[in-house]
Amino acid sequence: MPELRKDPIVDRWVIIAKDRANRPQEIATTSQTTSSAPCPFCEGNEAETPGELLAFRSTGSIADGPGWRVRVVPNKFPALKPTGDTQQTSDGFYESHSGIGAHEVIIETPRHRISASELSEDNLREVLRAYRERLIERRKDRRLAYGVVFKNVGGAAGASIEHTHSQLIATPIVPPAVCAELQASLARFRERGRCVYCQLIDQERAAGRIVHDESSFIAFCPFASRSPYETWILPTAHASRYEAISDGDVTALAQTLKRVIGKIEQALGHPAYNYVLHTSPFHTPELDHYHWRIEIIPRVTELAGFEWGTGYYINPVPPEEAASMLREVEAEVAETQSLPARETG
Amino acid sequence: MPELRKDPIVDRWVIIAKDRANRPQEIATTSQTTSSAPCPFCEGNEAETPGELLAFRSTGSIADGPGWRVRVVPNKFPALKPTGDTQQTSDGFYESHSGIGAHEVIIETPRHRISASELSEDNLREVLRAYRERLIERRKDRRLAYGVVFKNVGGAAGASIEHTHSQLIATPIVPPAVCAELQASLARFRERGRCVYCQLIDQERAAGRIVHDESSFIAFCPFASRSPYETWILPTAHASRYEAISDGDVTALAQTLKRVIGKIEQALGHPAYNYVLHTSPFHTPELDHYHWRIEIIPRVTELAGFEWGTGYYINPVPPEEAASMLREVEAEVAETQSLPARETG
């Protein structure tokens, strides 16, 4: 069973997950690399994954067979596992927690595509709906505190399988980065009586770091971008919890996400990238001080010793310049990027 | 001029350094890769770097010419620069600081070597002495708060030049990771009346995660290792400030460092790695609660979206197993790893 361990001095948690060591390293070095091994995520290869937890499929098709559009399965090499008791151990010096949780894979399309920008808006809308459904489902488990949805594209972004997919990891402890955001945003709310992220939207508009601002979602390169072309997408109306997103907003988000990723890929030549959904913990009410968002991080610089040792980041591209460039470039049309469906088996 | 920017919500700093974008990407994909371009760090190519700040050289040799054993120069593409005024700007929402600081390169040997383990103990001793001398020198500048010494080996660890070197970056603000360590260790000291790192040494000995423990330095794989085979080296006697290290301890540290890196390279097949020196801020007295150390991080797993978004790390190798393996393997003898000096020019 995996184990969560806290550093005995600072507030840093590590998941010790031996099973992950067995993961096949089908690492793509760029988002354009293809591999010749059969892809476990392509339609027809459903037997290569654990049984599905959710699928949007055509009428009459059968679970764990072909006929799906979006399919959610347990990760075969999970960082955390849903069975077992919540156990916290402390000997007064070292603190650990049993690795209870969930680790799911959202397979975004039955065809062998590499990036979310290659999906149709309809397809991407179902992916975003799947995030919502799975967060709602995992939230029912009172042992779990938080669900993080994220996406790795390309080997440099930590992807071990090329076929476009997202992941959901539900954890028994609210992650340190989210705790820091919740605490800081609460303090700011108490000072000013307003959500600091709502204020951020106004400030970023005034500062000219906007990438896209045409619907109920806004995209900008934040003032303190850690990475060149880092881009955040937020709902313009206050909302602390992704799971509460309406179907209408799912459509608008799918449009914005596809367009913004397309622009980043056009500007940087299809880099490896991550995106991460930051949302409220499972068991809090709707929060006036917190605001959900998606952070997109192109992985074009390596974290070196300085970043590891200090918590500082070095970014050679001012976000004003990145935003200006992203405003100008047109997202590539998905069709020109599509690859033929790969032979399966 | 570079600029330090604070995230408007959480305590996260970014250095926006446009000049870094001009850096040649002579990225080595593994620590064993060689490049055919002339190496700016090899003896004979001194004109390729800015003028030296310090060099240990043979009698009669001339500054910025051949005849040196260890040579320290300003980084040609600095993240921070030593000229200009300290300026802090805040508009009530965004906070920034002028990028005053220093960025130096410690060229560890005149010959084209790739890893610190390939250096003789005498050579490595002079490298460690250069760290001490440069920290003492930068500390004289009252505008600067902290000096971090680090090393990147291999492209995956952020190295852009293969020839073995370390770097020193001096910053006008104590880095967030160091602040967190100082605060947490002070709180623990007040609770227990003892340095928590001194206590850690006892605890790690008892837990069997020791890699090497034969001198005034101890090496172990910490309880909450973020990365497979992460190894820390600490002086066994309490010491908060690296600059105060004695010449005798420099010798013992050179032996330990060479041996531990050699073991990691033998166990993992010469991976990319970083090491980072954690020490006290420049302008504090000797601290009873803080303890300097070197953290070595083999870069064998990629940070993916989950880690970026949460602050959690996933480590597939329990540190007990890593330590056991590192105790068993013998460090390779340096001579077998040496490459012939590369033709310069």
XYZ file of C-alpha atoms in Angstrom:
690
model
C 0.000 0.000 0.000
C 1.336 3.462 -0.820
C 2.335 5.730 2.063
C 2.215 9.498 2.506
C 5.193 10.843 4.435
C 5.689 14.317 5.807
C 9.120 15.853 5.914
C 9.977 16.033 9.643
C 10.900 19.715 9.407
C 8.945 21.592 6.715
C 5.381 21.110 5.490
C 6.204 18.902 2.501
C 4.489 15.614 1.681
C 5.774 12.768 -0.420
C 3.815 9.781 -1.697
C 5.999 6.678 -1.524
C 4.398 4.448 -4.191
C 6.423 1.349 -5.047
C 3.945 0.116 -7.647
C 4.701 3.158 -9.772
C 8.192 1.748 -10.353
C 6.649 -0.964 -12.549
C 5.138 1.594 -14.896
C 6.291 1.116 -18.492
C 8.354 4.097 -19.536
C 6.829 4.743 -22.918
C 8.192 8.261 -22.637
C 7.538 10.589 -25.544
C 10.354 13.113 -25.785
C 8.153 15.690 -27.514
C 4.423 15.870 -27.948
C 4.842 14.821 -31.598
C 6.675 11.553 -31.040
C 4.839 8.368 -31.818
C 5.637 4.910 -30.549
C 5.227 1.611 -32.332
C 3.901 -0.357 -29.316
C 0.124 -0.950 -29.261
C -1.551 1.877 -27.372
C -3.577 0.725 -24.348
C -5.857 3.771 -24.661
C -6.945 3.275 -28.303
C -10.416 1.923 -29.047
C -10.313 -1.858 -29.363
C -7.652 -2.217 -26.655
C -10.017 -1.803 -23.697
C -8.765 -5.074 -22.176
C -5.371 -3.410 -21.634
C -6.809 -1.185 -18.881
C -8.671 -1.940 -15.651
C -12.494 -1.918 -16.018
C -14.111 1.439 -16.700
C -15.503 3.686 -13.948
C -17.394 5.921 -16.380
C -17.786 6.110 -20.138
C -19.742 8.267 -22.530
C -20.649 5.717 -25.183
C -22.984 5.167 -28.100
C -26.312 3.522 -27.310
C -26.118 -0.239 -27.260
C -22.334 -0.432 -26.815
C -21.086 -2.531 -23.918
C -18.905 -1.520 -20.968
C -15.199 -2.141 -21.568
C -15.792 -2.672 -25.266
C -15.580 -0.264 -28.216
C -18.165 2.434 -28.898
C -17.065 5.029 -26.305
C -16.168 8.669 -26.789
C -14.578 9.388 -23.386
C -13.626 6.628 -20.963
C -12.470 6.762 -17.317
C -10.523 3.845 -15.819
C -8.422 3.277 -12.680
C -4.719 3.938 -13.210
C -2.940 0.597 -13.607
C 0.032 1.917 -11.594
C -1.688 4.020 -8.961
C 0.030 6.576 -6.731
C -2.789 6.063 -4.171
C -5.321 3.247 -3.713
C -8.981 3.307 -2.654
C -8.905 0.273 -0.364
C -7.713 0.076 3.219
C -8.065 2.094 6.360
C -7.101 5.660 6.958
C -4.171 5.364 9.312
C -2.071 8.150 10.614
C 1.209 7.232 12.260
C 3.473 9.490 14.239
C 6.373 8.522 16.473
C 6.769 12.130 17.577
C 9.310 12.769 14.862
C 8.209 11.131 11.640
C 4.628 11.454 10.474
C 2.975 9.278 7.856
C -0.460 8.489 6.535
C -1.712 5.417 4.703
C -1.901 6.018 0.970
C -5.694 5.912 0.729
C -7.015 7.669 -2.301
C -7.874 7.220 -5.927
C -5.951 7.502 -9.154
C -7.997 7.552 -12.340
C -7.244 8.065 -16.017
C -9.619 10.016 -18.244
C -9.030 8.716 -21.791
C -10.153 11.664 -23.852
C -10.812 10.105 -27.219
C -10.891 6.607 -28.779
C -8.518 7.703 -31.583
C -4.778 8.160 -31.154
C -4.498 11.899 -30.571
C -1.746 13.594 -28.593
C -2.976 16.973 -27.393
C -6.299 18.347 -26.154
C -6.143 20.910 -28.969
C -6.672 18.112 -31.501
C -10.041 17.199 -30.015
C -13.280 18.641 -31.364
C -15.112 21.037 -29.051
C -17.827 18.426 -28.572
C -15.219 15.886 -27.546
C -13.478 18.283 -25.182
C -16.820 19.204 -23.636
C -17.349 15.564 -22.698
C -13.855 15.429 -21.206
C -14.674 18.441 -19.006
C -17.999 16.823 -18.048
C -16.117 13.676 -17.052
C -13.910 15.749 -14.717
C -17.063 17.077 -13.057
C -18.703 13.657 -12.720
C -15.631 11.964 -11.286
C -14.959 14.742 -8.754
C -18.589 14.512 -7.595
C -18.249 10.735 -7.287
C -14.961 10.750 -5.349
C -16.238 13.454 -3.044
C -18.729 10.944 -1.658
C -15.862 9.091 0.008
C -15.499 10.893 3.345
C -11.936 9.566 3.786
C -10.811 11.737 0.872
C -10.120 15.456 1.215
C -9.216 16.689 -2.235
C -9.332 15.820 -5.924
C -6.766 17.160 -8.364
C -7.337 16.818 -12.112
C -4.279 17.265 -14.291
C -2.874 16.512 -17.705
C 0.647 15.636 -18.846
C 1.507 15.956 -22.545
C 4.994 14.874 -23.675
C 7.797 13.105 -21.848
C 9.264 16.352 -20.506
C 5.912 16.963 -18.789
C 5.934 13.519 -17.171
C 3.672 11.684 -19.646
C 4.381 7.961 -19.912
C 1.628 7.302 -22.477
C 1.217 9.458 -25.549
C -2.524 9.039 -26.266
C -4.215 12.175 -24.920
C -5.524 11.618 -21.402
C -6.014 13.411 -18.108
C -5.743 12.054 -14.584
C -7.584 12.494 -11.325
C -5.802 11.856 -8.037
C -7.903 12.086 -4.879
C -5.884 12.522 -1.687
C -6.673 12.064 2.025
C -4.984 15.393 2.896
C -5.505 18.771 1.209
C -2.287 19.333 -0.783
C 0.228 21.900 0.546
C -0.047 24.191 -2.496
C -3.842 24.339 -2.178
C -3.634 24.953 1.602
C -1.334 27.901 0.927
C -3.789 29.332 -1.621
C -6.764 28.863 0.697
C -5.006 30.529 3.631
C -3.640 33.455 1.629
C -6.906 34.097 -0.197
C -8.871 33.977 3.067
C -6.517 36.538 4.626
C -6.948 38.807 1.588
C -10.723 38.378 1.677
C -10.783 39.460 5.319
C -8.728 42.561 4.502
C -10.684 43.663 1.457
C -14.048 41.916 1.546
C -13.535 40.577 -1.951
C -12.186 37.435 -3.621
C -8.550 38.139 -4.506
C -8.870 36.116 -7.713
C -11.836 38.247 -8.847
C -9.625 41.255 -8.184
C -6.783 39.550 -10.075
C -8.978 39.344 -13.188
C -9.494 43.125 -13.107
C -5.806 43.752 -12.484
C -4.617 41.455 -15.271
C -7.028 43.108 -17.712
C -5.580 46.498 -16.757
C -2.006 45.205 -17.048
C -2.455 43.896 -20.602
C -1.472 40.303 -19.908
C -4.734 38.926 -21.328
C -4.585 36.121 -23.896
C -8.309 35.537 -24.456
C -11.356 37.286 -22.979
C -14.436 36.616 -25.044
C -16.796 34.525 -22.945
C -17.481 33.562 -19.361
C -13.805 32.539 -19.157
C -10.682 34.648 -19.240
C -7.129 33.529 -20.026
C -4.001 35.468 -19.075
C -0.264 35.033 -18.448
C 0.032 35.840 -14.735
C 2.292 38.606 -13.343
C 4.591 36.090 -11.620
C 4.539 33.352 -14.305
C 6.881 30.546 -13.220
C 7.423 29.311 -16.733
C 7.493 30.960 -20.193
C 3.933 31.178 -21.559
C 2.304 29.949 -18.340
C -1.404 30.704 -18.817
C -4.302 30.617 -16.369
C -7.964 30.189 -17.296
C -10.573 31.376 -14.760
C -14.340 31.777 -14.831
C -14.983 35.549 -14.863
C -17.886 35.161 -12.423
C -16.917 34.089 -8.918
C -16.977 30.278 -8.440
C -14.950 28.280 -5.947
C -15.830 24.737 -6.970
C -15.327 23.173 -10.378
C -17.937 20.479 -9.749
C -20.659 23.151 -9.749
C -19.920 24.179 -13.357
C -23.014 24.391 -15.581
C -23.309 22.633 -18.944
C -23.293 26.041 -20.614
C -20.025 26.940 -18.947
C -18.575 23.552 -19.867
C -19.157 24.512 -23.507
C -17.526 27.925 -23.065
C -14.586 26.382 -21.193
C -14.073 23.761 -23.918
C -13.874 26.551 -26.508
C -11.442 28.620 -24.431
C -9.217 25.687 -23.469
C -8.953 24.385 -27.033
C -8.167 27.841 -28.351
C -5.566 28.695 -25.691
C -3.717 25.380 -25.960
C -3.806 25.731 -29.745
C -2.205 29.171 -29.453
C 0.527 27.900 -27.112
C 1.257 25.017 -29.489
C 1.407 27.353 -32.460
C 3.671 29.835 -30.650
C 6.075 27.282 -29.191
C 5.978 24.463 -31.763
C 3.986 21.868 -29.829
C 5.879 21.848 -26.537
C 5.365 19.375 -23.726
C 2.894 20.879 -21.265
C 0.886 20.267 -18.117
C -2.392 21.674 -17.019
C -3.789 21.435 -13.525
C -7.241 22.210 -12.169
C -7.132 24.106 -8.872
C -10.459 23.837 -7.054
C -11.880 23.759 -3.511
C -11.389 20.824 -1.158
C -14.199 18.239 -1.217
C -15.737 18.990 2.147
C -15.922 22.771 2.295
C -18.997 24.862 1.539
C -18.966 27.238 -1.442
C -16.146 29.668 -0.563
C -16.335 33.433 -1.042
C -12.552 33.766 -0.998
C -11.439 31.004 -3.367
C -11.803 30.762 -7.148
C -11.249 27.674 -9.276
C -8.996 27.816 -12.317
C -6.908 25.834 -14.789
C -3.175 26.533 -14.870
C -1.380 25.603 -18.114
C 2.408 25.217 -17.828
C 4.421 24.698 -21.040
C 7.503 22.686 -20.037
C 10.135 24.548 -22.014
C 12.643 25.167 -19.226
C 14.087 22.556 -16.861
C 13.888 22.980 -13.106
C 17.537 23.019 -12.061
C 19.287 22.890 -8.692
C 18.552 26.534 -7.932
C 14.782 26.039 -8.232
C 14.867 22.758 -6.252
C 16.847 24.338 -3.462
C 15.178 27.705 -3.121
C 11.559 27.579 -4.252
C 12.388 30.438 -6.649
C 11.636 30.065 -10.338
C 13.616 31.656 -13.194
C 11.552 32.697 -16.200
C 13.375 34.166 -19.207
C 10.168 35.383 -20.931
C 8.300 38.324 -19.337
C 4.606 37.375 -19.202
C 3.656 40.651 -20.930
C 5.613 39.501 -24.003
C 4.219 35.972 -23.774
C 0.637 37.271 -23.617
C 1.208 39.652 -26.519
C 2.573 36.800 -28.632
C -0.295 34.483 -27.677
C -2.872 37.141 -28.508
C -1.395 37.485 -31.990
C -0.942 33.873 -33.046
C -3.941 32.006 -34.304
C -4.618 28.595 -32.884
C -3.980 25.950 -35.511
C -7.115 24.356 -36.863
C -7.473 20.979 -35.208
C -8.049 19.096 -38.441
C -4.607 19.924 -39.799
C -3.064 18.369 -36.687
C -5.025 15.153 -36.725
C -3.212 11.916 -37.226
C -4.944 8.890 -38.702
C -6.314 6.536 -36.055
C -3.566 4.096 -35.174
C -3.929 0.412 -35.921
C -4.664 -1.296 -32.678
C -3.540 -4.648 -31.307
C 17.732 44.438 -15.504
C 16.193 41.267 -14.085
C 13.165 41.613 -11.829
C 11.921 39.563 -8.885
C 8.140 39.236 -8.818
C 5.990 37.868 -6.021
C 2.815 35.983 -6.817
C 0.001 38.301 -5.630
C -1.632 35.508 -3.609
C 0.851 32.967 -2.279
C 4.458 33.419 -1.111
C 6.123 32.455 -4.386
C 8.872 34.434 -6.114
C 9.875 34.373 -9.742
C 12.964 35.901 -11.308
C 12.080 37.382 -14.701
C 15.449 37.339 -16.480
C 15.234 38.116 -20.196
C 18.979 37.749 -20.762
C 18.714 34.080 -19.858
C 16.749 33.536 -23.076
C 19.960 34.132 -25.063
C 21.721 31.260 -23.353
C 23.001 28.663 -25.841
C 21.137 25.422 -25.295
C 24.056 23.049 -25.338
C 21.822 20.617 -23.467
C 23.311 17.240 -22.635
C 20.527 14.654 -22.536
C 22.461 12.403 -20.169
C 25.554 13.077 -18.132
C 27.575 10.969 -20.596
C 26.772 12.888 -23.765
C 29.552 14.890 -25.365
C 29.204 17.792 -27.746
C 31.498 18.750 -30.602
C 31.391 22.524 -29.989
C 34.447 23.995 -28.245
C 33.866 24.031 -24.500
C 34.070 27.526 -22.936
C 35.131 26.012 -19.599
C 38.173 24.026 -20.828
C 41.671 25.344 -20.154
C 42.841 27.493 -23.058
C 39.374 28.909 -23.687
C 39.419 31.448 -20.850
C 38.512 34.253 -23.283
C 35.100 32.611 -23.779
C 34.012 33.575 -20.244
C 33.869 36.914 -18.399
C 37.019 37.706 -16.392
C 37.706 35.557 -13.332
C 36.592 36.503 -9.818
C 38.790 33.875 -8.157
C 41.151 31.183 -9.351
C 43.402 28.656 -7.682
C 46.368 28.642 -10.084
C 49.958 27.549 -10.365
C 52.599 30.075 -9.356
C 53.460 32.451 -12.132
C 50.330 31.856 -14.207
C 48.328 34.898 -15.225
C 44.671 35.766 -14.510
C 42.326 34.667 -17.308
C 45.016 32.518 -18.863
C 45.834 28.808 -18.473
C 47.446 27.345 -15.356
C 44.391 27.243 -13.056
C 42.920 24.312 -11.137
C 39.558 25.849 -10.134
C 38.260 29.081 -11.658
C 35.260 31.264 -10.718
C 33.737 33.640 -13.296
C 30.499 35.652 -13.583
C 27.742 33.780 -15.411
C 27.554 35.112 -18.974
C 23.727 34.882 -18.876
C 22.981 35.931 -15.309
C 19.657 35.430 -13.533
C 20.534 38.381 -11.258
C 23.057 41.219 -11.676
C 25.284 42.983 -9.121
C 24.821 46.546 -10.424
C 21.951 48.901 -9.780
C 19.888 49.995 -6.821
C 17.757 47.866 -4.573
C 14.240 48.906 -5.452
C 11.083 47.455 -4.109
C 7.868 48.287 -5.918
C 4.341 47.624 -4.783
C 1.116 49.012 -6.171
C -0.845 47.395 -3.354
C -1.463 44.307 -5.443
C 1.671 43.356 -7.327
C 5.013 43.356 -5.564
C 8.388 43.332 -7.274
C 12.019 43.873 -6.451
C 14.894 44.853 -8.701
C 16.978 41.850 -9.676
C 20.082 42.829 -7.742
C 22.302 39.897 -6.969
C 25.144 37.836 -8.297
C 25.400 34.793 -10.503
C 28.762 33.059 -10.624
C 30.098 29.883 -12.192
C 32.634 27.720 -10.372
C 34.547 25.831 -13.085
C 35.744 22.813 -11.187
C 38.598 21.574 -13.315
C 40.534 22.701 -16.420
C 39.966 19.304 -18.107
C 36.685 18.247 -19.721
C 35.082 16.222 -16.946
C 31.345 15.774 -16.486
C 30.648 14.857 -12.887
C 32.139 15.806 -9.529
C 32.856 12.104 -8.932
C 35.495 12.223 -11.675
C 37.539 14.822 -9.817
C 40.391 13.872 -7.513
C 39.822 14.532 -3.813
C 42.402 17.317 -3.961
C 40.543 18.931 -6.831
C 37.168 18.594 -5.120
C 38.630 20.066 -1.949
C 39.542 23.205 -3.870
C 36.032 23.369 -5.326
C 34.575 23.276 -1.814
C 37.052 25.929 -0.694
C 35.953 28.115 -3.619
C 32.323 27.829 -2.392
C 33.462 29.080 1.013
C 35.534 31.963 -0.387
C 32.824 33.197 -2.740
C 30.086 33.055 -0.076
C 32.318 35.059 2.279
C 32.954 37.572 -0.498
C 29.297 38.024 -1.540
C 28.243 38.318 2.066
C 30.113 41.616 2.247
C 27.472 43.182 -0.005
C 24.793 44.325 2.442
C 22.167 44.452 -0.321
C 22.303 40.674 -0.604
C 20.505 38.350 1.817
C 21.401 34.836 0.761
C 23.817 32.785 -1.309
C 22.816 29.450 -2.801
C 25.456 27.144 -4.268
C 24.183 24.414 -6.565
C 25.248 22.051 -9.293
C 23.399 20.786 -12.384
C 24.719 17.673 -14.164
C 22.965 16.560 -17.368
C 20.271 18.195 -19.452
C 17.442 16.678 -17.407
C 18.896 18.488 -14.381
C 18.961 21.830 -16.203
C 22.636 21.861 -17.248
C 23.316 23.825 -20.429
C 27.072 23.190 -20.398
C 28.511 19.729 -19.881
C 31.932 20.558 -18.376
C 31.578 20.011 -14.614
C 30.776 23.268 -12.823
C 28.787 24.635 -9.919
C 26.987 27.935 -9.595
C 26.450 30.527 -6.899
C 23.410 32.784 -7.009
C 23.185 35.502 -4.371
C 19.697 36.944 -3.874
C 18.359 40.115 -2.229
C 15.611 38.137 -0.442
C 15.991 34.920 1.571
C 14.451 32.213 -0.662
C 11.018 30.821 0.325
C 12.283 27.256 0.857
C 15.003 28.482 3.228
C 12.539 30.750 5.101
C 10.290 27.733 5.650
C 13.228 25.696 7.008
C 14.364 28.506 9.291
C 10.880 29.057 10.714
C 10.100 25.369 11.224
C 13.474 24.577 12.763
C 13.205 27.557 15.118
C 9.775 26.375 16.286
C 11.176 22.882 16.905
C 14.166 24.299 18.754
C 11.874 26.246 21.069
C 9.839 23.094 21.785
C 12.747 20.775 22.425
C 15.808 22.915 23.101
C 17.759 21.098 20.429
C 18.544 21.505 16.728
C 16.027 19.382 14.809
C 18.651 18.459 12.216
C 20.983 17.147 14.939
C 18.032 15.074 16.138
C 17.392 13.991 12.533
C 20.897 12.525 12.338
C 20.168 10.325 15.382
C 16.786 9.317 14.003
C 18.086 8.439 10.555
C 20.857 6.337 12.096
C 18.239 4.437 14.087
C 15.999 4.019 11.036
C 18.719 2.446 8.888
C 18.596 4.947 6.042
C 22.313 5.729 6.324
C 24.451 5.626 3.174
C 27.815 6.647 4.619
C 28.842 7.470 8.194
C 32.588 7.282 8.617
C 33.826 10.790 9.286
C 32.639 14.180 10.451
C 29.958 13.934 7.729
C 26.966 11.642 7.455
C 24.973 10.783 4.323
C 21.459 9.332 4.344
C 18.327 8.996 2.180
C 15.781 11.064 4.124
C 12.470 9.663 5.405
C 10.419 11.833 3.017
C 12.757 11.669 -0.012
C 11.122 13.552 -2.903
C 13.039 11.666 -5.542
C 14.463 8.130 -5.815
C 17.925 8.015 -4.212
C 17.729 11.564 -2.852
C 20.670 11.811 -0.425
C 21.561 14.453 2.149
C 25.053 15.098 3.520
C 25.304 16.903 6.885
C 28.153 17.675 9.267
C 27.589 15.440 12.321
C 28.591 18.275 14.679
C 26.159 21.186 14.803
C 27.023 23.959 12.304
C 24.627 26.445 10.752
C 26.898 28.216 8.300
C 28.871 26.620 5.496
C 31.319 29.533 5.301
C 32.665 28.607 8.746
C 33.831 25.146 7.582
C 37.422 24.310 8.556
C 40.035 23.094 6.088
C 39.983 19.711 7.831
C 36.262 19.416 7.312
C 36.614 20.503 3.697
C 38.843 17.444 3.212
C 36.347 15.119 4.913
C 33.456 16.609 2.922
C 35.333 16.174 -0.371
C 35.834 12.495 0.463
C 32.200 11.971 1.427
C 30.777 13.893 -1.531
C 32.953 12.084 -4.070
C 32.094 8.718 -2.583
C 28.329 9.335 -2.336
C 27.994 10.727 -5.865
C 30.086 7.815 -7.127
C 27.706 5.377 -5.436
C 24.629 7.087 -6.927
C 26.229 7.016 -10.374
C 27.127 3.360 -10.012
C 23.639 2.423 -8.768
C 21.681 4.408 -11.348
C 23.994 4.386 -14.374
C 25.206 7.990 -14.314
C 21.896 9.817 -14.041
C 21.406 13.555 -14.369
C 21.532 15.075 -10.889
C 21.490 18.295 -8.897
C 22.996 19.114 -5.600
C 22.180 22.183 -3.545
C 23.875 23.647 -0.489
C 21.397 24.779 2.163
C 23.023 27.192 4.589
C 22.154 30.192 6.799
C 21.304 33.612 5.384
C 24.259 36.014 5.094
C 23.332 38.385 7.890
C 22.312 36.144 10.766
C 24.529 35.153 13.688
C 25.521 31.492 14.151
C 22.143 29.767 14.648
C 21.472 27.082 17.265
C 18.419 25.817 15.382
C 19.663 25.563 11.783
C 22.157 23.099 10.272
C 23.796 23.375 6.866
C 23.729 20.464 4.455
C 24.067 19.368 0.845
C 21.010 17.797 -0.789
C 21.713 15.556 -3.797
C 18.724 14.929 -6.102
C 19.117 12.371 -8.915
C 16.737 13.491 -11.683
C 15.273 10.131 -12.659
C 11.577 11.031 -12.484
C 9.885 13.982 -14.185
C 7.807 16.461 -12.222
C 4.366 16.135 -13.820
C 1.144 18.133 -13.503
C 0.266 16.560 -10.164
C 3.484 17.734 -8.535
C 3.253 21.214 -10.107
C -0.302 21.655 -8.928
C -0.161 20.235 -5.437
C 3.313 20.537 -3.969
C 3.190 16.760 -3.380
C 5.965 14.576 -4.741
C 5.578 10.957 -5.886
C 8.579 8.721 -5.221
C 8.424 5.095 -6.433
C 11.529 4.006 -4.464
C 11.253 3.828 -0.649
C 14.317 5.578 0.811
C 15.078 2.530 2.997
C 15.633 0.499 -0.207
C 17.581 3.309 -1.856
C 19.894 3.603 1.173
C 20.395 -0.141 1.352
C 21.350 -0.248 -2.319
C 23.705 2.730 -1.975
C 25.415 1.180 1.049
C 26.119 -1.950 -0.968
C 27.406 -0.545 -4.242
C 30.975 0.581 -4.411
C 31.687 3.966 -5.896
C 33.435 3.572 -9.236
C 37.088 4.511 -9.173
C 37.360 7.965 -10.701
C 40.178 7.074 -13.065
C 38.040 4.576 -14.997
C 35.525 7.328 -15.683
C 37.965 9.936 -16.895
C 37.827 11.101 -20.467
C 40.891 12.455 -22.253
C 41.140 16.238 -22.098
C 39.213 17.632 -25.054
C 40.992 19.539 -27.791
C 40.224 23.172 -27.332
C 39.840 25.813 -29.865
